[in-house]
PDB file of C-alpha atoms and ligand atoms in Angstrom:
ATOM      1  CA  UNK A   1      91.723-108.473 192.262  1.00 89.00           C
ATOM      2  CA  UNK A   2      88.767-106.844 193.893  1.00 92.00           C
ATOM      3  CA  UNK A   3      90.231-103.413 193.246  1.00 94.00           C
ATOM      4  CA  UNK A   4      90.568-104.105 189.576  1.00 96.00           C
ATOM      5  CA  UNK A   5      86.965-105.393 189.325  1.00 96.00           C
ATOM      6  CA  UNK A   6      85.739-102.362 191.151  1.00 95.00           C
ATOM      7  CA  UNK A   7      87.615-100.142 188.645  1.00 94.00           C
ATOM      8  CA  UNK A   8      86.091-101.999 185.637  1.00 96.00           C
ATOM      9  CA  UNK A   9      82.547-102.072 187.102  1.00 95.00           C
ATOM     10  CA  UNK A  10      81.576 -98.641 186.076  1.00 93.00           C
ATOM     11  CA  UNK A  11      82.607 -99.090 182.456  1.00 93.00           C
ATOM     12  CA  UNK A  12      81.007-102.494 182.208  1.00 95.00           C
ATOM     13  CA  UNK A  13      77.723-101.456 183.780  1.00 95.00           C
ATOM     14  CA  UNK A  14      77.566 -98.625 181.295  1.00 94.00           C
ATOM     15  CA  UNK A  15      78.001-101.029 178.372  1.00 94.00           C
ATOM     16  CA  UNK A  16      75.504-103.517 179.710  1.00 94.00           C
ATOM     17  CA  UNK A  17      72.827-101.195 181.023  1.00 90.00           C
ATOM     18  CA  UNK A  18      70.205-102.038 178.277  1.00 83.00           C
ATOM     19  CA  UNK A  19      70.996-105.826 178.170  1.00 74.00           C
ATOM     20  CA  UNK A  20      68.273-107.968 179.834  1.00 73.00           C
ATOM     21  CA  UNK A  21      68.140-111.281 177.730  1.00 77.00           C
ATOM     22  CA  UNK A  22      70.525-113.392 179.844  1.00 82.00           C
ATOM     23  CA  UNK A  23      73.842-111.824 179.061  1.00 88.00           C
ATOM     24  CA  UNK A  24      73.560-109.049 181.486  1.00 92.00           C
ATOM     25  CA  UNK A  25      76.032-107.677 184.101  1.00 95.00           C
ATOM     26  CA  UNK A  26      74.738-110.204 186.616  1.00 95.00           C
ATOM     27  CA  UNK A  27      75.792-113.077 184.199  1.00 96.00           C
ATOM     28  CA  UNK A  28      79.283-111.552 184.209  1.00 97.00           C
ATOM     29  CA  UNK A  29      79.344-111.371 188.103  1.00 97.00           C
ATOM     30  CA  UNK A  30      78.261-114.889 188.326  1.00 98.00           C
ATOM     31  CA  UNK A  31      80.834-116.147 185.715  1.00 98.00           C
ATOM     32  CA  UNK A  32      83.451-114.136 187.647  1.00 98.00           C
ATOM     33  CA  UNK A  33      82.565-115.888 190.952  1.00 98.00           C
ATOM     34  CA  UNK A  34      82.369-119.292 189.367  1.00 98.00           C
ATOM     35  CA  UNK A  35      85.803-118.693 187.605  1.00 98.00           C
ATOM     36  CA  UNK A  36      87.403-117.746 190.817  1.00 98.00           C
ATOM     37  CA  UNK A  37      85.970-120.744 192.571  1.00 98.00           C
ATOM     38  CA  UNK A  38      87.381-123.109 189.954  1.00 98.00           C
ATOM     39  CA  UNK A  39      90.698-121.184 189.797  1.00 98.00           C
ATOM     40  CA  UNK A  40      91.161-121.804 193.453  1.00 98.00           C
ATOM     41  CA  UNK A  41      91.300-125.544 192.832  1.00 98.00           C
ATOM     42  CA  UNK A  42      92.683-125.691 189.329  1.00 98.00           C
ATOM     43  CA  UNK A  43      95.237-122.869 189.329  1.00 98.00           C
ATOM     44  CA  UNK A  44      95.934-120.260 186.592  1.00 98.00           C
ATOM     45  CA  UNK A  45      96.560-116.577 186.729  1.00 98.00           C
ATOM     46  CA  UNK A  46      93.834-115.193 189.078  1.00 98.00           C
ATOM     47  CA  UNK A  47      93.899-111.649 187.399  1.00 98.00           C
ATOM     48  CA  UNK A  48      93.710-113.104 183.908  1.00 98.00           C
ATOM     49  CA  UNK A  49      90.860-115.420 184.753  1.00 98.00           C
ATOM     50  CA  UNK A  50      88.902-112.702 186.785  1.00 98.00           C
ATOM     51  CA  UNK A  51      89.174-109.960 184.295  1.00 98.00           C
ATOM     52  CA  UNK A  52      88.419-112.247 181.250  1.00 98.00           C
ATOM     53  CA  UNK A  53      85.336-113.589 182.987  1.00 98.00           C
ATOM     54  CA  UNK A  54      84.123-110.023 183.855  1.00 98.00           C
ATOM     55  CA  UNK A  55      84.751-108.806 180.229  1.00 98.00           C
ATOM     56  CA  UNK A  56      83.932-111.947 178.202  1.00 98.00           C
ATOM     57  CA  UNK A  57      80.418-111.093 176.796  1.00 97.00           C
ATOM     58  CA  UNK A  58      80.948-107.564 175.407  1.00 96.00           C
ATOM     59  CA  UNK A  59      80.436-109.062 171.902  1.00 96.00           C
ATOM     60  CA  UNK A  60      76.828-109.874 172.862  1.00 94.00           C
ATOM     61  CA  UNK A  61      76.057-106.255 173.385  1.00 94.00           C
ATOM     62  CA  UNK A  62      77.747-105.296 170.201  1.00 94.00           C
ATOM     63  CA  UNK A  63      75.625-107.944 168.471  1.00 91.00           C
ATOM     64  CA  UNK A  64      72.426-106.479 169.829  1.00 88.00           C
ATOM     65  CA  UNK A  65      73.396-102.880 168.810  1.00 90.00           C
ATOM     66  CA  UNK A  66      74.451-103.998 165.294  1.00 93.00           C
ATOM     67  CA  UNK A  67      71.541-106.454 164.742  1.00 90.00           C
ATOM     68  CA  UNK A  68      73.913-109.121 163.281  1.00 92.00           C
ATOM     69  CA  UNK A  69      76.241-111.853 164.634  1.00 93.00           C
ATOM     70  CA  UNK A  70      79.341-110.485 166.390  1.00 95.00           C
ATOM     71  CA  UNK A  71      82.058-113.037 167.358  1.00 96.00           C
ATOM     72  CA  UNK A  72      84.041-112.670 170.549  1.00 97.00           C
ATOM     73  CA  UNK A  73      87.053-111.829 168.345  1.00 97.00           C
ATOM     74  CA  UNK A  74      85.228-108.846 167.008  1.00 97.00           C
ATOM     75  CA  UNK A  75      85.034-107.440 170.483  1.00 97.00           C
ATOM     76  CA  UNK A  76      88.807-107.440 171.067  1.00 98.00           C
ATOM     77  CA  UNK A  77      89.462-103.780 170.025  1.00 98.00           C
ATOM     78  CA  UNK A  78      86.891-102.674 172.609  1.00 97.00           C
ATOM     79  CA  UNK A  79      88.322-104.979 175.343  1.00 98.00           C
ATOM     80  CA  UNK A  80      91.860-103.653 174.520  1.00 98.00           C
ATOM     81  CA  UNK A  81      90.588-100.070 175.114  1.00 97.00           C
ATOM     82  CA  UNK A  82      89.045-101.062 178.486  1.00 97.00           C
ATOM     83  CA  UNK A  83      92.307-102.922 179.582  1.00 98.00           C
ATOM     84  CA  UNK A  84      94.153 -99.643 179.156  1.00 97.00           C
ATOM     85  CA  UNK A  85      92.300 -98.267 182.133  1.00 95.00           C
ATOM     86  CA  UNK A  86      93.764-100.807 184.605  1.00 96.00           C
ATOM     87  CA  UNK A  87      97.181-101.647 185.805  1.00 96.00           C
ATOM     88  CA  UNK A  88      98.213-105.098 184.788  1.00 97.00           C
ATOM     89  CA  UNK A  89     101.117-106.421 182.888  1.00 98.00           C
ATOM     90  CA  UNK A  90     101.276-106.540 179.027  1.00 98.00           C
ATOM     91  CA  UNK A  91     101.492-110.205 179.239  1.00 98.00           C
ATOM     92  CA  UNK A  92      98.260-110.460 181.345  1.00 98.00           C
ATOM     93  CA  UNK A  93      96.535-108.166 178.798  1.00 98.00           C
ATOM     94  CA  UNK A  94      97.568-110.486 175.908  1.00 98.00           C
ATOM     95  CA  UNK A  95      96.296-113.478 177.872  1.00 98.00           C
ATOM     96  CA  UNK A  96      92.955-111.855 178.626  1.00 98.00           C
ATOM     97  CA  UNK A  97      92.384-111.136 174.901  1.00 98.00           C
ATOM     98  CA  UNK A  98      93.137-114.671 174.137  1.00 98.00           C
ATOM     99  CA  UNK A  99      90.722-115.941 176.892  1.00 98.00           C
ATOM    100  CA  UNK A 100      87.918-113.716 175.542  1.00 98.00           C
ATOM    101  CA  UNK A 101      88.590-114.646 171.916  1.00 98.00           C
ATOM    102  CA  UNK A 102      88.321-118.416 172.615  1.00 97.00           C
ATOM    103  CA  UNK A 103      85.719-118.512 175.440  1.00 97.00           C
ATOM    104  CA  UNK A 104      82.900-119.825 173.176  1.00 95.00           C
ATOM    105  CA  UNK A 105      84.645-122.999 171.859  1.00 94.00           C
ATOM    106  CA  UNK A 106      82.673-126.208 172.280  1.00 94.00           C
ATOM    107  CA  UNK A 107      83.725-129.796 171.616  1.00 93.00           C
ATOM    108  CA  UNK A 108      80.430-130.317 169.896  1.00 92.00           C
ATOM    109  CA  UNK A 109      80.854-127.540 167.364  1.00 91.00           C
ATOM    110  CA  UNK A 110      82.360-128.095 163.898  1.00 88.00           C
ATOM    111  CA  UNK A 111      85.653-126.544 164.804  1.00 88.00           C
ATOM    112  CA  UNK A 112      85.871-128.305 168.258  1.00 91.00           C
ATOM    113  CA  UNK A 113      88.283-127.040 170.972  1.00 92.00           C
ATOM    114  CA  UNK A 114      91.651-125.610 169.912  1.00 92.00           C
ATOM    115  CA  UNK A 115      93.027-124.066 173.101  1.00 95.00           C
ATOM    116  CA  UNK A 116      94.551-125.714 176.156  1.00 93.00           C
ATOM    117  CA  UNK A 117      95.791-122.941 178.466  1.00 98.00           C
ATOM    118  CA  UNK A 118      94.436-123.241 181.997  1.00 98.00           C
ATOM    119  CA  UNK A 119      93.087-119.627 182.003  1.00 98.00           C
ATOM    120  CA  UNK A 120      90.881-119.981 178.920  1.00 98.00           C
ATOM    121  CA  UNK A 121      89.793-123.506 179.939  1.00 98.00           C
ATOM    122  CA  UNK A 122      88.635-122.118 183.444  1.00 98.00           C
ATOM    123  CA  UNK A 123      86.700-119.170 181.818  1.00 98.00           C
ATOM    124  CA  UNK A 124      85.045-121.549 179.380  1.00 98.00           C
ATOM    125  CA  UNK A 125      84.010-123.762 182.306  1.00 98.00           C
ATOM    126  CA  UNK A 126      82.570-120.891 184.432  1.00 98.00           C
ATOM    127  CA  UNK A 127      80.642-119.432 181.364  1.00 98.00           C
ATOM    128  CA  UNK A 128      79.219-122.905 180.577  1.00 98.00           C
ATOM    129  CA  UNK A 129      78.230-123.588 184.254  1.00 98.00           C
ATOM    130  CA  UNK A 130      76.119-120.458 184.151  1.00 98.00           C
ATOM    131  CA  UNK A 131      74.299-121.798 181.022  1.00 98.00           C
ATOM    132  CA  UNK A 132      73.067-124.881 182.882  1.00 98.00           C
ATOM    133  CA  UNK A 133      70.974-125.713 185.918  1.00 98.00           C
ATOM    134  CA  UNK A 134      68.206-123.591 187.259  1.00 98.00           C
ATOM    135  CA  UNK A 135      70.040-120.453 186.018  1.00 97.00           C
ATOM    136  CA  UNK A 136      70.493-122.133 182.650  1.00 97.00           C
ATOM    137  CA  UNK A 137      66.675-122.828 182.419  1.00 98.00           C
ATOM    138  CA  UNK A 138      65.861-119.176 183.427  1.00 97.00           C
ATOM    139  CA  UNK A 139      68.429-117.667 181.037  1.00 97.00           C
ATOM    140  CA  UNK A 140      67.419-119.867 178.052  1.00 97.00           C
ATOM    141  CA  UNK A 141      63.804-118.793 178.361  1.00 97.00           C
ATOM    142  CA  UNK A 142      64.712-115.180 178.816  1.00 95.00           C
ATOM    143  CA  UNK A 143      66.923-115.246 175.807  1.00 93.00           C
ATOM    144  CA  UNK A 144      64.319-116.982 173.676  1.00 96.00           C
ATOM    145  CA  UNK A 145      61.721-114.461 174.714  1.00 95.00           C
ATOM    146  CA  UNK A 146      63.981-111.581 173.725  1.00 92.00           C
ATOM    147  CA  UNK A 147      64.669-113.276 170.349  1.00 92.00           C
ATOM    148  CA  UNK A 148      61.099-114.382 169.475  1.00 96.00           C
ATOM    149  CA  UNK A 149      62.121-118.054 169.706  1.00 97.00           C
ATOM    150  CA  UNK A 150      59.079-120.355 170.385  1.00 98.00           C
ATOM    151  CA  UNK A 151      59.056-122.360 173.646  1.00 97.00           C
ATOM    152  CA  UNK A 152      58.661-125.747 171.884  1.00 98.00           C
ATOM    153  CA  UNK A 153      57.775-127.168 168.497  1.00 97.00           C
ATOM    154  CA  UNK A 154      57.188-130.853 168.855  1.00 96.00           C
ATOM    155  CA  UNK A 155      56.953-131.471 165.037  1.00 97.00           C
ATOM    156  CA  UNK A 156      60.616-130.514 164.433  1.00 95.00           C
ATOM    157  CA  UNK A 157      63.029-133.408 165.165  1.00 91.00           C
ATOM    158  CA  UNK A 158      66.261-132.965 167.234  1.00 88.00           C
ATOM    159  CA  UNK A 159      68.730-133.306 164.461  1.00 83.00           C
ATOM    160  CA  UNK A 160      71.400-130.725 165.175  1.00 85.00           C
ATOM    161  CA  UNK A 161      74.676-132.530 165.121  1.00 85.00           C
ATOM    162  CA  UNK A 162      76.963-129.567 165.418  1.00 88.00           C
ATOM    163  CA  UNK A 163      76.379-126.522 167.353  1.00 90.00           C
ATOM    164  CA  UNK A 164      77.202-122.919 166.448  1.00 88.00           C
ATOM    165  CA  UNK A 165      76.242-119.684 168.202  1.00 86.00           C
ATOM    166  CA  UNK A 166      75.544-118.079 164.730  1.00 88.00           C
ATOM    167  CA  UNK A 167      72.324-119.990 164.214  1.00 90.00           C
ATOM    168  CA  UNK A 168      69.374-120.104 166.697  1.00 93.00           C
ATOM    169  CA  UNK A 169      67.690-123.381 167.458  1.00 95.00           C
ATOM    170  CA  UNK A 170      64.074-123.741 166.209  1.00 96.00           C
ATOM    171  CA  UNK A 171      62.729-123.706 169.787  1.00 97.00           C
ATOM    172  CA  UNK A 172      63.947-123.279 173.371  1.00 98.00           C
ATOM    173  CA  UNK A 173      63.533-126.969 174.135  1.00 98.00           C
ATOM    174  CA  UNK A 174      65.621-127.759 171.012  1.00 97.00           C
ATOM    175  CA  UNK A 175      68.359-125.621 172.524  1.00 97.00           C
ATOM    176  CA  UNK A 176      68.580-127.931 175.604  1.00 97.00           C
ATOM    177  CA  UNK A 177      69.462-130.810 173.319  1.00 96.00           C
ATOM    178  CA  UNK A 178      71.768-129.011 170.927  1.00 95.00           C
ATOM    179  CA  UNK A 179      73.719-127.313 173.537  1.00 96.00           C
ATOM    180  CA  UNK A 180      72.748-127.265 177.282  1.00 97.00           C
ATOM    181  CA  UNK A 181      72.683-131.055 177.838  1.00 97.00           C
ATOM    182  CA  UNK A 182      76.051-131.346 175.960  1.00 96.00           C
ATOM    183  CA  UNK A 183      77.817-129.003 178.353  1.00 97.00           C
ATOM    184  CA  UNK A 184      78.502-131.346 181.286  1.00 97.00           C
ATOM    185  CA  UNK A 185      80.679-133.555 179.079  1.00 96.00           C
ATOM    186  CA  UNK A 186      82.259-130.576 177.609  1.00 96.00           C
ATOM    187  CA  UNK A 187      83.651-129.253 180.965  1.00 98.00           C
ATOM    188  CA  UNK A 188      87.425-128.951 180.855  1.00 98.00           C
ATOM    189  CA  UNK A 189      88.392-129.176 184.529  1.00 98.00           C
ATOM    190  CA  UNK A 190      87.559-131.865 187.105  1.00 98.00           C
ATOM    191  CA  UNK A 191      86.228-129.101 189.466  1.00 98.00           C
ATOM    192  CA  UNK A 192      83.698-127.926 186.872  1.00 98.00           C
ATOM    193  CA  UNK A 193      82.768-131.460 185.857  1.00 98.00           C
ATOM    194  CA  UNK A 194      81.705-132.061 189.485  1.00 98.00           C
ATOM    195  CA  UNK A 195      79.912-128.767 189.730  1.00 98.00           C
ATOM    196  CA  UNK A 196      78.024-129.436 186.481  1.00 98.00           C
ATOM    197  CA  UNK A 197      76.534-132.737 187.822  1.00 98.00           C
ATOM    198  CA  UNK A 198      73.759-131.204 189.972  1.00 98.00           C
ATOM    199  CA  UNK A 199      72.922-128.553 187.405  1.00 98.00           C
ATOM    200  CA  UNK A 200      72.621-131.165 184.678  1.00 98.00           C
ATOM    201  CA  UNK A 201      70.297-133.396 186.769  1.00 98.00           C
ATOM    202  CA  UNK A 202      68.158-130.335 187.565  1.00 98.00           C
ATOM    203  CA  UNK A 203      67.536-129.611 183.834  1.00 98.00           C
ATOM    204  CA  UNK A 204      66.730-133.252 183.227  1.00 98.00           C
ATOM    205  CA  UNK A 205      64.116-133.150 185.991  1.00 98.00           C
ATOM    206  CA  UNK A 206      62.728-129.875 184.572  1.00 98.00           C
ATOM    207  CA  UNK A 207      62.255-131.392 181.027  1.00 98.00           C
ATOM    208  CA  UNK A 208      60.666-134.516 182.425  1.00 98.00           C
ATOM    209  CA  UNK A 209      58.166-132.370 184.159  1.00 98.00           C
ATOM    210  CA  UNK A 210      57.808-130.011 181.208  1.00 98.00           C
ATOM    211  CA  UNK A 211      56.896-132.939 178.733  1.00 98.00           C
ATOM    212  CA  UNK A 212      54.533-134.559 181.213  1.00 98.00           C
ATOM    213  CA  UNK A 213      52.650-131.350 181.698  1.00 98.00           C
ATOM    214  CA  UNK A 214      52.777-130.540 177.956  1.00 97.00           C
ATOM    215  CA  UNK A 215      51.268-133.970 177.189  1.00 97.00           C
ATOM    216  CA  UNK A 216      48.528-133.588 179.773  1.00 98.00           C
ATOM    217  CA  UNK A 217      49.830-136.491 181.762  1.00 97.00           C
ATOM    218  CA  UNK A 218      49.622-134.761 185.041  1.00 90.00           C
TER     219      UNK A 218
HETATM  220 FE1  FE2 B   1      80.146-115.065 174.902  1.00 69.85          FE
HETATM  221 FE1  FE2 B   2      78.830-115.675 178.849  1.00 69.85          FE
END
């Protein structure tokens, strides 16, 4: 596993060298580590999970380069090319493409979840864990800064019933309610559900403090 990641690292570092808005190579490394922690308890093909985690967000770089929405599915030709450089089975390659394609499914989006293979479920959980907690707070503000999204607009109600990555929330604080606070319940595996608890509570505390300070209460 380590050898394969080492082999991939150069290519991935090259692709992500200009990315600094929260989907950088360190996000990939954290998701890889989280995915392996979950895999240890929940099972699934370690190589498929590890490689998928490390390659899952190439669509984000393509999106930045093209200046328009790029879905994970659109990144599959590029992933296929990268997979040709490592020695794994054809079956594993197919599974990795599947994991990447479906890593951004949410129970609270209009389509809901459609997959149930353990590898994709673990990668989804790992990616979603890195979106919450202290890191979630940091990444959300970094992303908003890079995309000119305001910090908070109190006048706009929280009315986003269904979430989609295609449309930005009106403010960073809105994003906590449309996506981040929904992720704990959205975790697939028991291991990730447990890991999400602390991170979720941390964000609740953060927002409590944020609003108190915003309103001049302390
Ligand atoms: Fe993604
Ligand atoms: Fe991600």
